[in-house]
Amino acid sequence: MAKMWTGVTAGKTDPLADDFNSSIRFDKRMARQDITGSIAHAAMLASKGIITEAEGDALAAGLAEILEDLQTGKLTIDESCEDIHMFVEQVLTERIGETGKKLHTARSRNDQVALDLRMTLRDENDEISGLIRKLLKVLADTAEKHKESIMPGYTHLQRAQPVSFGHHLMAYAMMLLRDLERLKDCRKRTNVSPIGCCALAGTTYETDRQMEAGLLGFEGIAMNSMDGVSDRDFAVEMLSTLAILMMHLSRLSEELILWASWEFRFISLSDAYTTGSSIMPQKRNADMAELIRGKTGRVYGELMGLLTTLKGLPLAYNKDMQEDKEGVFDACDTVKMCLKVLTPMLESMQVNTGNMLLAAQKGFINATDLADYLVKKGMPFRTAYKISGQIVRHCMETGQVLETLPPESYREFSELFDDDVYAAIDLKACMEKRISEGGTSASSVGKQIALVRKEIGE
Ligand code: ARG
């Protein structure tokens, strides 16, 4: 396609250079935002008398038609164009004639591309937030069912203290709530309009940037034209928010993988989200969870990539900045895919509460409560801690557990032991006694669930 910027140069570039320079392969994704932005631009130009009302109408009608034709497939994007902005303007001019050439008045591709990217990431932000809300709902619903299902809580991957499976799941819900909050915050700074900054210095036309921003749903405008066309911090912020989100999804995935293993068997993943092995007939692999964990690396990489691309750039626009799009688009797509798979995978998993309880019974996870029992009878905590440790050791050596160790054995370690020790170390009681705010008791988990439901508007 003929170049629109031939003027001082003849535009006779090497085809290899054209291909290298072109971004249409990936910025065509912003076609809708580009056209919507241009319709607002035409309206602003007409309202300020920079073009006539009739010209404004012709531009708007032509642009709307292009959008519709793209959506119905009547028009396909010509990938020999340099970028989506050039393509739209070119088709517009072919279709409506000379007036099409007026669209680019008081605008540059520099503010145009920044506008398109902000609008695109705003949409992605909304879509991803919606998917997180769906995941939160499944977490809350599952936690509700398992407020009282006992499992061992771990530190250092060693059985530590009893928690409910619901409490464990709600830990992830809290992380995701913060991810939602970060997205909302990031959206605020993304939702600032750069259009009207033009190439870098603003324009001599009497434009109305506020009006144009308002038409496009922006909450404000960039107050320095060089900043408006140069920074991509909103994209970096989106990437870092997505990187943190992926870290959370990855940790949850790692636990699903562990829990689904024969060693744990706390959950069984539905057939719909497991794969077999081509050689080992018994295998049920948690591939989806592994992929979520694996894809986290790629989103981290995209964050680091954009930070690095931007770090040495002098103001204002530099072509390096064309490299801003692929990474952030890929990160958005990756996150959306992961959320779309993780949510039904969690919803359909079978929770093996019996195995969780069995694991909880074998790990002396009530040893802290045994020590607390002695403390409540007047013993200093450090002494109680030591005696409890000796009892656990005795149990290990003799193949017993705290729940069934006879009273006389207990009393060999301390006179303070009475028959009420069994109630004090009962696993369910251990869990239910943890009534401190945010603790694992069913009432606390209930509060957490209510909080999440409120945040997601249920
Ligand atoms: N394709 C370019 C990009 O993605 C659009 C802006 C080009 N501006 C310019 N002055 N060359 O950044």
XYZ file of C-alpha atoms and ligand atoms in Angstrom:
470
model
C 0.000 0.000 0.000
C 1.268 3.518 -0.838
C 2.778 5.355 2.109
C 0.896 8.347 3.491
C 4.020 9.988 4.811
C 5.891 10.434 1.543
C 6.924 14.047 1.304
C 10.442 14.901 2.145
C 11.417 11.328 1.406
C 10.140 9.430 -1.577
C 9.146 6.560 0.668
C 11.185 4.102 -1.356
C 12.156 1.859 1.524
C 13.464 -1.669 1.212
C 10.510 -4.100 1.516
C 12.445 -5.777 4.275
C 12.587 -2.485 6.141
C 8.853 -1.962 5.574
C 8.141 -5.327 7.071
C 10.473 -4.668 9.963
C 8.920 -1.285 10.624
C 5.333 -2.428 10.427
C 3.185 -3.076 13.486
C -0.127 -3.936 11.867
C 0.220 -7.632 12.686
C -0.340 -6.820 16.337
C -1.865 -3.332 16.463
C -4.807 -4.404 14.306
C -6.173 -5.595 17.602
C -6.837 -1.922 18.430
C -8.971 -1.319 15.318
C -12.180 -0.703 17.241
C -10.534 1.659 19.681
C -8.735 3.458 16.860
C -11.951 4.049 14.947
C -13.904 5.064 18.041
C -11.139 7.536 18.854
C -11.245 8.947 15.344
C -15.007 9.409 15.451
C -14.597 11.494 18.612
C -11.761 13.419 16.992
C -13.927 14.277 13.973
C -16.724 15.425 16.282
C -14.327 17.659 18.207
C -12.846 19.154 15.028
C -16.340 19.944 13.717
C -17.588 21.393 16.994
C -14.600 23.742 17.096
C -15.126 24.768 13.474
C -11.760 23.336 12.429
C -13.662 21.332 9.828
C -17.290 21.880 8.759
C -20.210 20.043 10.318
C -20.789 18.288 7.004
C -17.185 17.128 6.897
C -17.439 15.948 10.475
C -20.561 13.952 9.628
C -18.948 12.445 6.557
C -15.907 11.375 8.558
C -18.034 9.882 11.327
C -20.269 8.007 8.897
C -17.296 6.687 6.931
C -15.531 5.560 10.091
C -18.636 3.882 11.501
C -19.044 2.010 8.261
C -15.439 0.819 8.344
C -15.935 -0.481 11.860
C -19.090 -2.298 10.882
C -17.485 -3.796 7.791
C -14.548 -5.007 9.849
C -16.890 -6.602 12.355
C -18.985 -8.341 9.714
C -15.936 -9.441 7.788
C -16.854 -7.398 4.718
C -13.565 -5.551 5.071
C -10.319 -7.285 5.932
C -7.256 -5.572 7.270
C -4.525 -5.093 4.699
C -1.366 -6.188 6.438
C 0.826 -4.425 3.932
C -0.089 -1.182 5.713
C 2.389 0.127 8.262
C -0.063 0.161 11.137
C -3.747 0.174 11.994
C -3.909 3.990 12.038
C -2.659 4.215 8.454
C -4.978 1.444 7.336
C -8.117 3.084 8.713
C -7.230 6.502 7.317
C -6.399 5.037 3.946
C -9.651 3.088 3.634
C -11.571 6.131 4.814
C -10.026 8.308 2.127
C -10.646 5.692 -0.538
C -14.265 5.551 0.499
C -15.215 9.187 1.176
C -12.599 11.011 -0.872
C -10.707 14.218 -0.006
C -12.548 14.814 3.275
C -10.883 11.687 4.606
C -7.592 13.533 4.464
C -8.880 16.063 7.009
C -9.210 13.523 9.828
C -5.581 13.798 10.857
C -5.819 17.555 11.521
C -4.586 18.534 14.998
C -3.467 15.015 15.729
C -0.408 12.837 15.260
C 0.057 9.116 15.300
C 2.001 9.675 18.485
C -0.995 10.805 20.510
C -3.255 8.527 18.495
C -1.341 5.360 19.354
C -1.116 6.332 23.009
C -4.870 6.893 22.988
C -5.590 3.548 21.340
C -3.391 1.672 23.760
C -4.998 3.333 26.771
C -8.467 2.533 25.464
C -7.503 -1.051 24.718
C -5.951 -1.646 28.118
C -8.963 -0.049 29.771
C -11.156 -2.669 28.071
C -8.771 -5.473 28.973
C -8.720 -4.262 32.556
C -12.530 -4.475 32.742
C -12.609 -7.914 31.194
C -9.921 -9.323 33.480
C -11.623 -7.827 36.542
C -14.845 -9.579 35.547
C -13.022 -12.901 35.265
C -11.417 -12.440 38.682
C -14.856 -11.819 40.160
C -16.057 -15.134 38.735
C -13.086 -16.929 40.258
C -13.752 -15.220 43.584
C -17.313 -16.444 43.533
C -16.193 -20.046 43.045
C -13.632 -19.684 45.836
C -16.258 -18.251 48.182
C -18.817 -20.942 47.301
C -16.286 -23.739 47.802
C -15.019 -22.215 51.037
C -18.606 -22.006 52.276
C -18.973 -25.772 51.847
C -15.681 -26.421 53.615
C -15.744 -24.040 56.554
C -15.446 -27.051 58.819
C -13.409 -29.479 56.714
C -10.225 -30.058 58.673
C -6.894 -30.195 56.890
C -3.347 -29.712 58.072
C -2.132 -26.167 57.616
C 1.534 -26.145 56.639
C 4.632 -24.092 57.216
C 7.829 -25.185 55.471
C 5.531 -27.762 53.859
C 5.514 -29.518 57.238
C 2.215 -30.105 58.965
C 1.772 -27.224 61.377
C -1.703 -26.550 62.758
C -5.228 -27.566 61.774
C -7.060 -25.187 59.461
C -10.231 -25.580 57.475
C -10.007 -26.109 53.756
C -12.326 -23.116 53.473
C -9.852 -20.956 55.369
C -7.042 -22.070 53.091
C -9.057 -21.182 49.983
C -10.070 -17.826 51.392
C -6.416 -16.894 51.730
C -6.327 -16.887 47.921
C -9.583 -14.959 47.777
C -7.960 -12.192 49.828
C -5.026 -12.075 47.419
C -7.379 -11.845 44.468
C -9.349 -9.054 46.134
C -6.142 -7.049 46.252
C -5.482 -7.890 42.600
C -8.886 -6.465 41.770
C -8.074 -3.361 43.747
C -4.756 -2.975 41.938
C -6.511 -3.282 38.587
C -9.000 -0.628 39.616
C -6.207 1.646 40.679
C -4.277 1.018 37.476
C -7.421 1.770 35.474
C -7.641 5.191 37.072
C -4.233 6.186 35.743
C -4.833 4.482 32.404
C -8.037 6.421 31.947
C -6.362 9.743 31.165
C -6.526 10.990 27.598
C -3.374 11.793 25.639
C -5.249 12.823 22.487
C -4.511 16.395 21.498
C -0.911 16.208 22.677
C -0.211 15.766 18.958
C 3.351 14.953 17.919
C 4.885 16.217 21.149
C 4.281 19.918 21.680
C 0.552 20.386 21.376
C -1.069 22.186 18.459
C -1.813 25.624 17.055
C -5.456 24.731 16.376
C -8.041 25.676 18.946
C -8.920 22.139 19.924
C -11.015 21.035 22.858
C -9.142 18.195 24.493
C -11.545 17.953 27.407
C -14.466 17.473 25.097
C -12.730 14.755 23.108
C -11.632 12.993 26.291
C -15.184 13.197 27.630
C -16.626 11.663 24.470
C -14.300 8.708 24.943
C -15.078 8.173 28.615
C -11.771 9.439 29.972
C -11.633 10.948 33.432
C -9.017 13.542 32.595
C -6.370 14.600 30.119
C -2.591 14.406 30.142
C -1.452 17.821 31.329
C 1.920 17.775 29.587
C 1.943 16.975 25.901
C 5.441 15.458 25.962
C 4.495 13.184 28.832
C 1.230 12.293 27.116
C 2.946 10.855 24.053
C 6.051 9.459 25.759
C 5.189 7.503 28.801
C 3.844 4.004 28.860
C 3.808 3.691 32.617
C 0.140 2.699 32.460
C 1.146 -0.357 30.417
C 3.977 -1.139 32.839
C 1.502 -0.820 35.681
C -0.909 -3.166 33.965
C 1.897 -5.667 33.425
C 3.054 -5.487 36.998
C -0.501 -5.911 38.237
C -0.896 -8.929 35.970
C 2.464 -10.315 37.085
C 1.326 -10.170 40.707
C -1.983 -11.746 39.785
C -0.167 -14.558 37.957
C 2.037 -15.101 40.989
C -1.116 -15.733 43.009
C -2.631 -18.011 40.379
C 0.650 -19.865 40.172
C 0.826 -20.520 43.903
C -2.737 -21.762 43.913
C -1.955 -23.959 40.905
C 1.070 -25.382 42.659
C -1.128 -26.361 45.591
C -3.694 -27.947 43.295
C -0.906 -29.998 41.741
C 0.328 -31.102 45.161
C -3.137 -31.789 46.492
C -4.025 -33.860 43.435
C -0.894 -36.021 43.811
C -1.087 -39.525 45.252
C 0.982 -38.333 48.197
C -1.776 -35.908 49.252
C -4.980 -36.889 47.447
C -6.769 -33.958 49.096
C -8.548 -33.247 45.844
C -9.305 -35.034 42.607
C -9.422 -32.866 39.529
C -12.209 -33.480 37.083
C -11.363 -35.437 33.950
C -12.115 -32.286 32.021
C -8.992 -30.678 33.476
C -6.530 -33.534 33.601
C -4.589 -35.298 30.911
C -3.216 -38.770 30.555
C 0.267 -39.907 29.680
C 1.113 -41.371 26.298
C 2.952 -44.243 27.989
C 1.894 -44.569 31.637
C -1.744 -45.683 31.740
C -2.314 -44.715 35.376
C -1.446 -41.038 34.960
C -3.812 -38.146 35.609
C -1.721 -35.083 35.163
C -2.726 -31.630 36.316
C -1.485 -30.065 33.087
C -3.767 -27.038 33.260
C -2.496 -26.074 36.682
C 1.078 -26.688 35.574
C 0.552 -24.457 32.562
C -0.787 -21.645 34.688
C 2.307 -21.979 36.835
C 4.470 -22.070 33.723
C 2.851 -19.137 31.977
C 3.569 -16.975 34.998
C 7.165 -16.813 33.839
C 6.169 -15.364 30.533
C 4.107 -12.582 32.085
C 6.997 -11.693 34.410
C 9.227 -11.567 31.333
C 6.883 -9.209 29.554
C 6.956 -6.816 32.492
C 10.736 -6.824 32.527
C 10.805 -6.437 28.756
C 8.757 -3.260 28.691
C 10.591 -1.712 31.628
C 13.831 -2.343 29.791
C 12.549 -1.012 26.462
C 11.552 2.258 28.088
C 14.439 2.858 30.420
C 16.830 4.691 28.124
C 14.440 6.560 25.856
C 14.856 10.304 25.501
C 11.625 12.313 25.229
C 9.412 12.278 23.340
C 8.190 9.474 21.011
C 10.715 6.925 19.755
C 9.954 3.982 17.552
C 11.195 1.674 20.306
C 7.816 2.331 21.856
C 6.107 0.278 19.194
C 7.517 -2.647 21.193
C 5.087 -1.806 24.010
C 2.149 -3.696 22.563
C 2.920 -7.361 21.945
C 4.031 -8.093 25.487
C 1.161 -6.409 27.227
C -1.388 -7.904 24.825
C 0.092 -11.348 25.326
C 0.006 -10.852 29.089
C -3.681 -9.911 28.932
C -4.492 -12.924 26.760
C -2.472 -15.247 28.968
C -4.149 -14.031 32.144
C -7.601 -14.325 30.609
C -6.946 -17.881 29.447
C -5.588 -18.872 32.846
C -8.578 -17.409 34.682
C -11.011 -19.017 32.275
C -9.508 -22.452 32.891
C -8.790 -22.147 36.589
C -12.331 -21.155 37.555
C -14.163 -24.231 36.229
C -11.249 -26.436 37.278
C -11.796 -25.342 40.884
C -15.534 -25.505 40.572
C -15.461 -29.091 39.326
C -12.756 -30.533 41.570
C -13.721 -33.147 44.120
C -12.610 -32.370 47.667
C -11.526 -35.467 49.576
C -12.245 -34.316 53.114
C -11.545 -37.806 54.485
C -7.964 -37.728 53.257
C -7.476 -34.226 54.585
C -8.654 -35.305 58.008
C -6.422 -38.376 57.936
C -3.412 -36.203 57.149
C -4.412 -33.824 59.919
C -4.556 -36.670 62.415
C -1.082 -37.952 61.697
C 1.073 -34.901 61.952
C 0.831 -33.881 65.629
C -0.669 -30.629 64.449
C -2.350 -30.221 67.827
C 0.989 -30.043 69.650
C 0.647 -26.269 70.016
C -2.731 -26.806 71.645
C -1.198 -29.373 73.982
C 1.315 -26.775 75.114
C -1.444 -24.166 75.454
C -3.343 -26.640 77.640
C -0.465 -26.738 80.116
C -0.104 -22.964 79.972
C -3.752 -22.581 80.891
C -3.040 -24.809 83.901
C -0.344 -22.424 85.044
C 2.850 -23.616 83.364
C 5.107 -21.044 81.635
C 4.878 -21.383 77.823
C 8.542 -22.258 77.261
C 8.353 -25.141 79.738
C 5.041 -26.316 78.279
C 6.535 -26.174 74.791
C 9.418 -28.386 75.853
C 7.223 -30.973 77.595
C 4.851 -31.129 74.636
C 7.830 -31.748 72.379
C 8.943 -34.607 74.598
C 5.456 -36.128 74.475
C 5.380 -35.892 70.677
C 8.745 -37.592 70.539
C 7.536 -40.329 72.849
C 4.499 -40.855 70.597
C 6.672 -41.041 67.513
C 8.968 -43.584 69.099
C 6.101 -45.759 70.331
C 3.870 -45.368 67.285
C 1.104 -43.485 69.079
C -0.775 -40.211 68.540
C -1.680 -37.505 71.047
C -5.406 -38.233 70.807
C -5.048 -41.802 72.106
C -2.055 -41.570 74.435
C -3.323 -42.913 77.805
C -3.765 -40.539 80.783
C -1.056 -42.244 82.833
C 1.465 -41.671 80.037
C 0.529 -37.995 79.960
C 0.995 -37.733 83.700
C 4.493 -39.152 83.472
C 5.378 -35.922 81.730
C 3.450 -33.557 84.007
C 1.135 -33.728 86.990
C -0.971 -31.006 85.435
C -2.534 -33.382 82.885
C -6.150 -34.359 83.459
C -8.800 -36.115 81.429
C -9.846 -32.803 79.895
C -6.650 -32.867 77.824
C -8.432 -34.899 75.121
C -11.041 -32.224 74.575
C -8.305 -29.594 74.430
C -6.441 -31.339 71.632
C -9.430 -32.480 69.622
C -8.696 -31.298 66.082
C -12.061 -29.736 65.491
C -11.862 -27.939 68.815
C -8.346 -26.747 67.944
C -9.732 -25.189 64.821
C -12.825 -23.727 66.388
C -10.850 -22.182 69.244
C -8.948 -20.025 66.788
C -11.511 -17.274 67.060
C -9.097 -14.364 66.673
C -10.108 -12.120 63.771
C -8.929 -13.613 60.515
C -8.354 -17.009 62.163
C -9.508 -20.385 60.933
C -12.685 -20.792 63.024
C -15.841 -21.320 60.974
C -17.279 -17.989 62.093
C -14.155 -16.143 60.969
C -14.178 -17.903 57.616
C -17.848 -16.978 57.319
C -16.932 -13.326 57.788
C -14.259 -13.574 55.112
C -16.730 -15.103 52.691
C -19.227 -12.340 53.399
C -16.557 -9.734 52.736
C -15.687 -11.269 49.383
C -19.307 -11.596 48.373
C -19.852 -7.934 49.168
C -16.823 -6.883 47.115
C -17.961 -8.832 44.076
C -21.465 -7.496 44.448
C -23.305 -10.671 45.337
N 2.992 1.987 14.997
C 3.457 3.048 15.817
C 3.558 2.554 17.259
O 3.046 1.542 17.533
C 2.524 4.199 15.770
C 3.144 5.506 16.044
C 4.070 5.877 14.989
N 4.515 7.217 15.098
C 5.574 7.637 14.441
N 5.891 8.855 14.569
N 6.294 6.833 13.722
O 4.172 3.156 18.082
